[in-house]
Amino acid sequence: MTQTTSGAAASSAPAGAPRSFQEIILRLQAYWASKGCAIMQPYDMEVGAGTFHPATTLRSLGSAPWAAAYVQPSRRPTDGRYGENPNRLQHYYQYQVLIKPSPPNLQELYLGSLEAIGIDMELHDIRFVEDDWESPTLGAWGLGWEVWCDGMEVSQFTYFQQVGGHDCAPVSGELTYGLERLAMYVLGIDHVMDMPFNDPDAPIPLTYGDVFKQTEEEYARWNFDVANTEVLLRHFEEAEQECTQILSQEHIDPKTGKRIIMAHPAYDQCIKASHIFNLLDARGVISVTERQAYIGRVRALAKQCADAFVQTEAGGQAA
Amino acid sequence: MPDLLIELFSEEIPARMQARAAEDLKKRMTDGLVEAGLTYAAAHALSTPRRLTLALEGLLAESPTIREERKGPKVGAPDKAVEGFLRGAGISRDQLEERDTPKGAVYFAMIEKPGRPAAEIIAEVLETTIRNFPWPKSMRWGAGSLRWVRPLQSILCILSDEAGAEVVPFEIDGLTAGDTTQGHRFMAPGAFVVSSFEDYSVKLKRAHVILDPAERADAIWHDATNQAFAAGLEVVEDKGLLAEVAGLVEWPVVLMGKIDDDFLGLPPEVLQTSMKEHQKFFSVRNPKTGRIEGFITVANRETADHGATILAGNQKVLSARLADAKFFWENDLRIAKAGMSSWTEALANVTFHNKLGTQAERIERIAALARELAPVMGADADLAEQAARVAKADLSSEMVYEFPELQGLMGRYYAEAAGLPQDVANACQQHYSPLGPSDDVPTEALSVVVALADKLDTLTGFWAIDEKPTGSKDPFALRRAALGVIRLVLENDIRTPLDQHIDAHLLRHELAQNGDDAVSAGLMKDMIEEIADHGVFGSAVRTVLDAFDGDLPKHMEELKESLPDVSRDLLGFFHDRLKVFLRDQGIRHDVIDACIAMAGNDDLTLLVKRARALEAFLTTEDGENLLQGFKRANNILSQAEEKDGVEYSFGADKKFAEDESENALFDALELGEGAISSAIEAEDFAAAMGGMAALRQPIDAFFEAVQVNSDNEIVRRNRLNLLGQIRKVCGQVADLTRLEG
């Protein structure tokens, strides 16, 4: 059995089953690199899902072709279980692929990625089950499926139709893998904290628990009981104001005379507001009625950022 | 005559849309073809997760030539008229025919529309069909502009006969029709050529695709029941799930697994719901114990290990799911056993409707109404209030948060765990019923009381804020709620004036929305009590308000005028729903109208009793007699009243009777009146109407012998008053003037 992935970068299906969480990530990286995706790095902000990365949200807009893949650490404060639940975490990883326009063989490409991480198509039952995706905070929706492997959801497969209130043309195909769940299945692990993070035969073998058990506890306590809600509420307002303020600037920079629309800095504020909203939600200080109002406010920011981005060069506007 | 085969091959079509889409494909294609002159012998529509297929047998090879004769202007008409006609008909002057008609010589044009080959027509109709396909939701993909439910990958379109098959030339958004398709995604990848529908079905089956959804469903059900039977178990039937699962696979492989012992303590409904909603598993039951002990999953492929890996994977996913459910169940039980107070408190943070307040406020109102309604069902008022207060507690539970469809049912389990009386627990589950026209109606007193209070609160609430159903829009399911009230009242034989409860509750809503000042709050409480005592809305409201010494808040003044209208309108809504309900049971609408026109029409049980008696009576000879006798008397009377401008309702006096038949009618009335009144009193409407029918004969004899409009004014008035008496007697059971025929 091959133990390392050396030399596997170019081939799409390294031999043998992976042995660790990180090997699955590395194989996905190698696979999507071999299919021509730019392998990007995680966005350096707190987000609820890989979709929030500007490489997905903003780049799915406009006409410019795009192909990117990346790991995105994601935070969902309400899902925290102090590291005790075998399947639930407040911090987890998503693997995200976005290709625009969606290629006609995207399903085959996707299935190839499952083979690359050691899922034998001859033994497993893979199914595409209807699941329409909608993000009320991003003003985005698409149609697609959740992909089942032996009855377990291993990925989300979506054709983006609208983002930030804009029709997507061309349409992007988005793949999202919930890495922990997928890896636990492939590695045959029952509790996420028991999953080998690096190679079990490494000089210092580490489990997922070694890396994250303590942080899950710390964040669960902070998210649920300690986070200062007054400060958070203020930060939310500030992020909202800053986003609007950035976008209200003249398109021509008075200093350089260049046309610079600051879609990305503004979008950072939108991401910030969205995450603060999630934290407030976990603290239980947002009532059901207010909830909708907050979501609407974040959506309004996302829409303004999308409006700005499509006026930029990356957003398909001629320079 | 050739056969046509079309297959639209796409990425996975949602299971719930497949059957409808196959039918839409058939309908749109055949309608289009027939309209263009291409008739066919038979049509079959089929579907799998990846394809919609249409097979037409015996299609015309080309549309028939159509000859049309068109009449033009007269011979010798101005050139301009003739030229205009030629242009319209698309022919030249020498093609015109002259014919003699009774009006002289006239030009005729013979227009011939040549037939067109089938392929040409098919391509046109297919294009229109694809571009306008009625998917519930459709999408774009890649850089194209075509819309389909998921990316459309290929189109097979062939015309075949004994000589062979030919591809219909067709292209849409870069997809060109061909004669190939693909088999099972994993078991038989790769394209193959097909030459006819038969060839297609056979090759597909060889390529591990069962084309017919009914065949897949049968196969699944057959294998599932066999495997369960072999293990001494039985599959819980679920037709909806079967159809859905048949739409998720092209090559069904049934696998049965066991539920881990750890989870067998969960309520069976929780096991079933979790397995169905999350995993699309069938539940497998032990017929001896009634417990759910196993599951059936349906895979989409055969494997070398006979599904062992697939089953193990499914089992694992299920265990994780059920571990969640067990976690919820155990947490919930802890709170339930502690009395559920944290749940009921949490409902204060849940908005029911932004104008109608929180769930907690709603529960307050329902509890008050339940107390009021308890005596109607002979229930204990304290228990009714208690049941109303806990009935919605489960909405805060983790299990119901996860599985909203278990609301009510979980409420029952948790109320039992809390040690509440069994009928209180049952009310938690049953107060949502009946949900539809065929749903069972609760019969236990507490359940009925809370169910009524719940629905009446909803209805009065939305009436109070003027959010009534309009046309096809009924977002809060108010029609269903009204029908629920009607069925609860009728099937439990409840006798109560609905108006009183509606009125008191409308005031409660008013109190909740506007009664924040002390004066209003006090007044409203007085009014609610006044209504409970006297039950006449408008006057109760006025009595209290007029007796108030001081300045009335403005909205209280308005209340005096507006609220009785709202109440009347809501009762009218009940009557409308009742009409629909009774019409479905074969009761004529005029019979219902005749009964609604009577006093006490807010006692629905009485109203329906009346209507049923009248409906039955009208089908008898006596009924016909009653109606005719009444109508005759009423017609003469109404004419006279209109002419004289008075109402003849003064008692007639027998001493002015002149004729024998007149005397006989007096006697019959005197004899009948008492019996009829006491029958009405006893609500024996059939007996009352029997008594009325007996008047027909003396009425007929009276009209035969006597001229009502006598010259003697005293005699005339006396006779009209006699008829007035007949009208009054007959009017006790229903407003017969509203009956047709």
PDB file of C-alpha atoms in Angstrom, chain B residues 29 36 116 118-129 169-170:
ATOM      1  CA  MET B  29     -45.833  17.092 -27.781  1.00  0.00           C
ATOM      2  CA  ALA B  36     -50.200  20.483 -36.978  1.00  0.00           C
ATOM      3  CA  ARG B 116     -45.310  18.514 -44.453  1.00  0.00           C
ATOM      4  CA  ALA B 118     -43.349  14.493 -39.837  1.00  0.00           C
ATOM      5  CA  ALA B 119     -39.696  15.229 -39.001  1.00  0.00           C
ATOM      6  CA  GLU B 120     -40.099  18.899 -39.800  1.00  0.00           C
ATOM      7  CA  ILE B 121     -43.182  19.237 -37.600  1.00  0.00           C
ATOM      8  CA  ILE B 122     -41.642  17.194 -34.774  1.00  0.00           C
ATOM      9  CA  ALA B 123     -38.597  19.450 -34.683  1.00  0.00           C
ATOM     10  CA  GLU B 124     -40.783  22.538 -34.388  1.00  0.00           C
ATOM     11  CA  VAL B 125     -43.052  21.131 -31.720  1.00  0.00           C
ATOM     12  CA  LEU B 126     -40.099  19.746 -29.755  1.00  0.00           C
ATOM     13  CA  GLU B 127     -38.391  23.108 -29.767  1.00  0.00           C
ATOM     14  CA  THR B 128     -41.521  24.845 -28.471  1.00  0.00           C
ATOM     15  CA  THR B 129     -42.013  22.124 -25.876  1.00  0.00           C
ATOM     16  CA  PRO B 169     -32.876  16.734 -37.566  1.00  0.00           C
ATOM     17  CA  PHE B 170     -33.109  18.992 -34.556  1.00  0.00           C
TER      18      PHE B 170
END
